[in-house]
PDB file of C-alpha atoms in Angstrom:
ATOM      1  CA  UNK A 259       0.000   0.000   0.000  1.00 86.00           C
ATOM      2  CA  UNK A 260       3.212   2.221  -0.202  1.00 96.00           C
ATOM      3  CA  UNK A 261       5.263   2.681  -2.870  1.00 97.00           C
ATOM      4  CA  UNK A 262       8.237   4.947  -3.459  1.00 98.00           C
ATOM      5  CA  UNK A 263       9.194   5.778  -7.438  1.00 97.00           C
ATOM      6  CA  UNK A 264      12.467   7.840  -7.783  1.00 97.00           C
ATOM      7  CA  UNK A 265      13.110   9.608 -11.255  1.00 97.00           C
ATOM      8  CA  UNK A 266      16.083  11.527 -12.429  1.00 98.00           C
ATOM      9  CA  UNK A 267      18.779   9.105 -12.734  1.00 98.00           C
ATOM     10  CA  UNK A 268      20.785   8.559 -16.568  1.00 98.00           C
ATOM     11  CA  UNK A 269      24.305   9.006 -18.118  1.00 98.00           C
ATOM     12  CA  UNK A 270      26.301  12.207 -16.823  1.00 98.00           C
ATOM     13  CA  UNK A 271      29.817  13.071 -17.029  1.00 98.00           C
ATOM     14  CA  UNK A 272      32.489  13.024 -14.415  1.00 98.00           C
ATOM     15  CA  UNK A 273      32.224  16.244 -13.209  1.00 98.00           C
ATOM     16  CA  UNK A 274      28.831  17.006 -14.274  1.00 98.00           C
ATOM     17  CA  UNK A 275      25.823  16.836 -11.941  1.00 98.00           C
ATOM     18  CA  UNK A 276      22.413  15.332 -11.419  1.00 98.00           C
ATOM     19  CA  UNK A 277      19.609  15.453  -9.358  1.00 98.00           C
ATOM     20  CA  UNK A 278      17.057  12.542  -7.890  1.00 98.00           C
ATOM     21  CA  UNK A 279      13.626  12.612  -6.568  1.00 98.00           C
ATOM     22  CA  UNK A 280      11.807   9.906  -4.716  1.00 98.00           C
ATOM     23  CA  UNK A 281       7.964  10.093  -4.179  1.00 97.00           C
ATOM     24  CA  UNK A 282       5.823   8.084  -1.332  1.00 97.00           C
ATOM     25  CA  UNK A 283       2.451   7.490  -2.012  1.00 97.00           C
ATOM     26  CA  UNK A 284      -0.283   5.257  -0.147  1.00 96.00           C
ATOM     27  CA  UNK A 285      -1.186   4.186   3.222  1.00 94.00           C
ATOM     28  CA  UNK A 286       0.768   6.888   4.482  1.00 95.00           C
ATOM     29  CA  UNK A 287      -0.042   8.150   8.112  1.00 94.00           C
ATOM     30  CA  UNK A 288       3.315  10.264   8.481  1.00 94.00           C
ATOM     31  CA  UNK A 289       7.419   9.225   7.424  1.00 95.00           C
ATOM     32  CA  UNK A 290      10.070   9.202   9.948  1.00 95.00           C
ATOM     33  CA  UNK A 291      13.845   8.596   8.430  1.00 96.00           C
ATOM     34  CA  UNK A 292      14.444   9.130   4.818  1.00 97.00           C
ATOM     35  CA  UNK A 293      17.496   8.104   2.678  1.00 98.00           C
ATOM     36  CA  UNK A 294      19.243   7.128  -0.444  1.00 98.00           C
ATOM     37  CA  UNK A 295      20.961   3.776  -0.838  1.00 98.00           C
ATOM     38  CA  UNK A 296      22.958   2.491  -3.989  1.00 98.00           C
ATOM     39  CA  UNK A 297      24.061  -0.610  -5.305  1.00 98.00           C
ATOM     40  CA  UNK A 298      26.505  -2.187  -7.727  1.00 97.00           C
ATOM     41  CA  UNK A 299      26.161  -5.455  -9.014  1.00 94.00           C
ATOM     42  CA  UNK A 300      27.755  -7.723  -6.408  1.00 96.00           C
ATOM     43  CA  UNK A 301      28.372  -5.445  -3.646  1.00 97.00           C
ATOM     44  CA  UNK A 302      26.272  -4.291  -0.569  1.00 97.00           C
ATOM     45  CA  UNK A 303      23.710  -2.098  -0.667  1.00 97.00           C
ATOM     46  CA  UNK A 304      25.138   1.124   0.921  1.00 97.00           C
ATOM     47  CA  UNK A 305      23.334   4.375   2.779  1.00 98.00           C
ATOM     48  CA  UNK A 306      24.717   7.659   1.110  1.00 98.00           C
ATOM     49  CA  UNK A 307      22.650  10.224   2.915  1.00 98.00           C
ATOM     50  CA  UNK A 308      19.789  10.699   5.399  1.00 98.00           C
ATOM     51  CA  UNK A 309      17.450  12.952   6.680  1.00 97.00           C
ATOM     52  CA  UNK A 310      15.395  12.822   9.557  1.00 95.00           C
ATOM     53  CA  UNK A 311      11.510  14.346   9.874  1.00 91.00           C
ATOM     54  CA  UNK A 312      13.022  17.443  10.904  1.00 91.00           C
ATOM     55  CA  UNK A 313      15.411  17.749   8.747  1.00 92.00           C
ATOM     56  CA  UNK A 314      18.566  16.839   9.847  1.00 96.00           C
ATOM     57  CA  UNK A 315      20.902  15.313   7.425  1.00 97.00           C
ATOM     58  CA  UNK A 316      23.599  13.013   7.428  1.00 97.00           C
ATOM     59  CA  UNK A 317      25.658  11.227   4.528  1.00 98.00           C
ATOM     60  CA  UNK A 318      28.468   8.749   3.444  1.00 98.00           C
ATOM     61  CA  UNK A 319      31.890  10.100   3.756  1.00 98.00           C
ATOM     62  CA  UNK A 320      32.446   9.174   0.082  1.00 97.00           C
ATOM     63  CA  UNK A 321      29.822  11.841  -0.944  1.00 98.00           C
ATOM     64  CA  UNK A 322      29.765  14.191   1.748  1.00 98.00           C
ATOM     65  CA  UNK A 323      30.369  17.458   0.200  1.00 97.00           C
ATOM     66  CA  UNK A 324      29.371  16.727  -3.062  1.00 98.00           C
ATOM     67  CA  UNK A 325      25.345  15.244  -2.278  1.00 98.00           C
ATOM     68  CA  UNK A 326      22.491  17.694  -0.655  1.00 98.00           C
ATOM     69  CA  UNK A 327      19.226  15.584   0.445  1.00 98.00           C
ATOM     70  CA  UNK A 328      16.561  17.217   1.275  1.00 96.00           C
ATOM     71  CA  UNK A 329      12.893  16.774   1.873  1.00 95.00           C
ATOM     72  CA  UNK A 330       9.603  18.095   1.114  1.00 94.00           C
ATOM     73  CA  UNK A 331       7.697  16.532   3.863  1.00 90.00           C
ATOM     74  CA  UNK A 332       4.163  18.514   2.194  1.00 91.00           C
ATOM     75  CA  UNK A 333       4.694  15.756  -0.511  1.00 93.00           C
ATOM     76  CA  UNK A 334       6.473  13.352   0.956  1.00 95.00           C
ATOM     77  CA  UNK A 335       9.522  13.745  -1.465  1.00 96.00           C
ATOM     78  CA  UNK A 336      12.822  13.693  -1.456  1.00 97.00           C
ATOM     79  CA  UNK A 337      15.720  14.604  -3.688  1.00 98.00           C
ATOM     80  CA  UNK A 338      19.084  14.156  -3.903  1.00 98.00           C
ATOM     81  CA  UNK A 339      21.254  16.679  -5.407  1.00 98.00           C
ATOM     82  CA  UNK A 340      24.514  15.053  -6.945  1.00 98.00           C
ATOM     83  CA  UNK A 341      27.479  17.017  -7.968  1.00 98.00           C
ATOM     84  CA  UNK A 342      31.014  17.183  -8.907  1.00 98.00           C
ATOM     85  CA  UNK A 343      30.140  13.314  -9.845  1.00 98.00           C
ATOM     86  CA  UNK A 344      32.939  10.689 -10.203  1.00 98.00           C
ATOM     87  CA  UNK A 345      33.018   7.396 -11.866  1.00 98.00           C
ATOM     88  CA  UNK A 346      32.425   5.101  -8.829  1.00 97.00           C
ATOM     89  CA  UNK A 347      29.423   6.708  -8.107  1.00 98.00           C
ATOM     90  CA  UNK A 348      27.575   4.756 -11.208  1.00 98.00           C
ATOM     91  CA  UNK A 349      25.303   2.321  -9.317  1.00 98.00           C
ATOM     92  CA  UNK A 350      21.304   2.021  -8.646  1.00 98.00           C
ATOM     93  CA  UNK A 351      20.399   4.410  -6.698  1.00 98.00           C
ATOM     94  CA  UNK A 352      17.551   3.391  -4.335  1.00 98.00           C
ATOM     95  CA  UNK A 353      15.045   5.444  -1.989  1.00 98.00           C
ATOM     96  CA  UNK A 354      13.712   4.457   1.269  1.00 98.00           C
ATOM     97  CA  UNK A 355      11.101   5.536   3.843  1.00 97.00           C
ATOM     98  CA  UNK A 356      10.089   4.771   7.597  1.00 97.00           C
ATOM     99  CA  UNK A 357       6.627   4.568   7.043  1.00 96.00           C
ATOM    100  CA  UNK A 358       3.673   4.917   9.547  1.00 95.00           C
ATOM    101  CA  UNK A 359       0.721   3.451   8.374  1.00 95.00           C
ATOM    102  CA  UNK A 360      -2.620   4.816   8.518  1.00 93.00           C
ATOM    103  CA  UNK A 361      -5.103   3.238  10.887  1.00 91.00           C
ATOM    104  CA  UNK A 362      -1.815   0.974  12.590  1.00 90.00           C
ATOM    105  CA  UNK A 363       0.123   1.185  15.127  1.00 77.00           C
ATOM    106  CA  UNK A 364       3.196  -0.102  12.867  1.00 91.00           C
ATOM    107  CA  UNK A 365       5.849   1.330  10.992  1.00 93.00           C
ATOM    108  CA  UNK A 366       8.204  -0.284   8.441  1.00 95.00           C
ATOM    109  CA  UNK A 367      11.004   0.047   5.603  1.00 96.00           C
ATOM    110  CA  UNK A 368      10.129   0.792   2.335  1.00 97.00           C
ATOM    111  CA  UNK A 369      12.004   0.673  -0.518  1.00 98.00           C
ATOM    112  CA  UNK A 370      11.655   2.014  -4.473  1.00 98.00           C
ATOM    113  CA  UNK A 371      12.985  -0.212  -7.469  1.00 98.00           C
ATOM    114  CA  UNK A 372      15.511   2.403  -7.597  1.00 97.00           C
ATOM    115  CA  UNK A 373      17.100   4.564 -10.814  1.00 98.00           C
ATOM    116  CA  UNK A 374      20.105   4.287 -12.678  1.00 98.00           C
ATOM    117  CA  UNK A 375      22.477   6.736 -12.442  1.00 98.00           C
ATOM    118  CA  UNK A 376      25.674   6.124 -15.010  1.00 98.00           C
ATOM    119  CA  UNK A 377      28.957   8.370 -14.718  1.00 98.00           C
ATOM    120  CA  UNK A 378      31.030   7.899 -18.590  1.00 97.00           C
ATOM    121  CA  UNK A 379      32.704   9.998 -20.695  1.00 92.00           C
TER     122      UNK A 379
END
């Protein structure tokens, strides 16, 4: 009854910048912790930034500096702003949500099926 779509991932160059959105929609009551994973064929999942309901932030050392999240909690969006981008960031980039759901007392991970982002020359 939740789903999360992100948009905004394709080809860039090194250098160059890019900027992701992920939408919740559904069941939702309210969203606690927000974030941006990615993923490379046979490796880990890994968190590259975070932001709490009120807004407080935190991100991977390998993209602090260069990545902004923020959230629109109106719409229950978030973005990620990507820039100065390097080769090893190429991966799927996923979104996740701490959802409450309406009429339960229960929250739980969701995640999106994620967006490609590609860093080539």
């Amino acid at each position: 009854q939740v789903q999360l779509v992100e948009s905004g991932g394709g080809l860039v160059q090194p250098g160059g910048s890019l900027r992701l959105s992920c939408a919740a929609s559904g069941s939702i009551f309210s969203i606690n912790n927000m974030g941006w994973y990615r993923q490379v064929v046979g490796k880990e999942r890994e968190l590259i930034a975070e932001v709490t309901a009120l807004g407080i932030t935190n991100y991977a050392d390998s993209v602090k500096g260069r990545f902004t999240i923020s959230r629109d909690n109106a719409n229950n969006t978030i973005y990620l702003e990507m820039n100065s981008l390097k080769l090893e960031d190429t991966a799927r980039y996923y979104c996740n949500a701490h959802v409450v759901l309406l009429d339960v007392y229960y929250a739980m991970d969701f995640w999106g099926k994620g967006t490609l982002v590609t860093v080539f020359s």
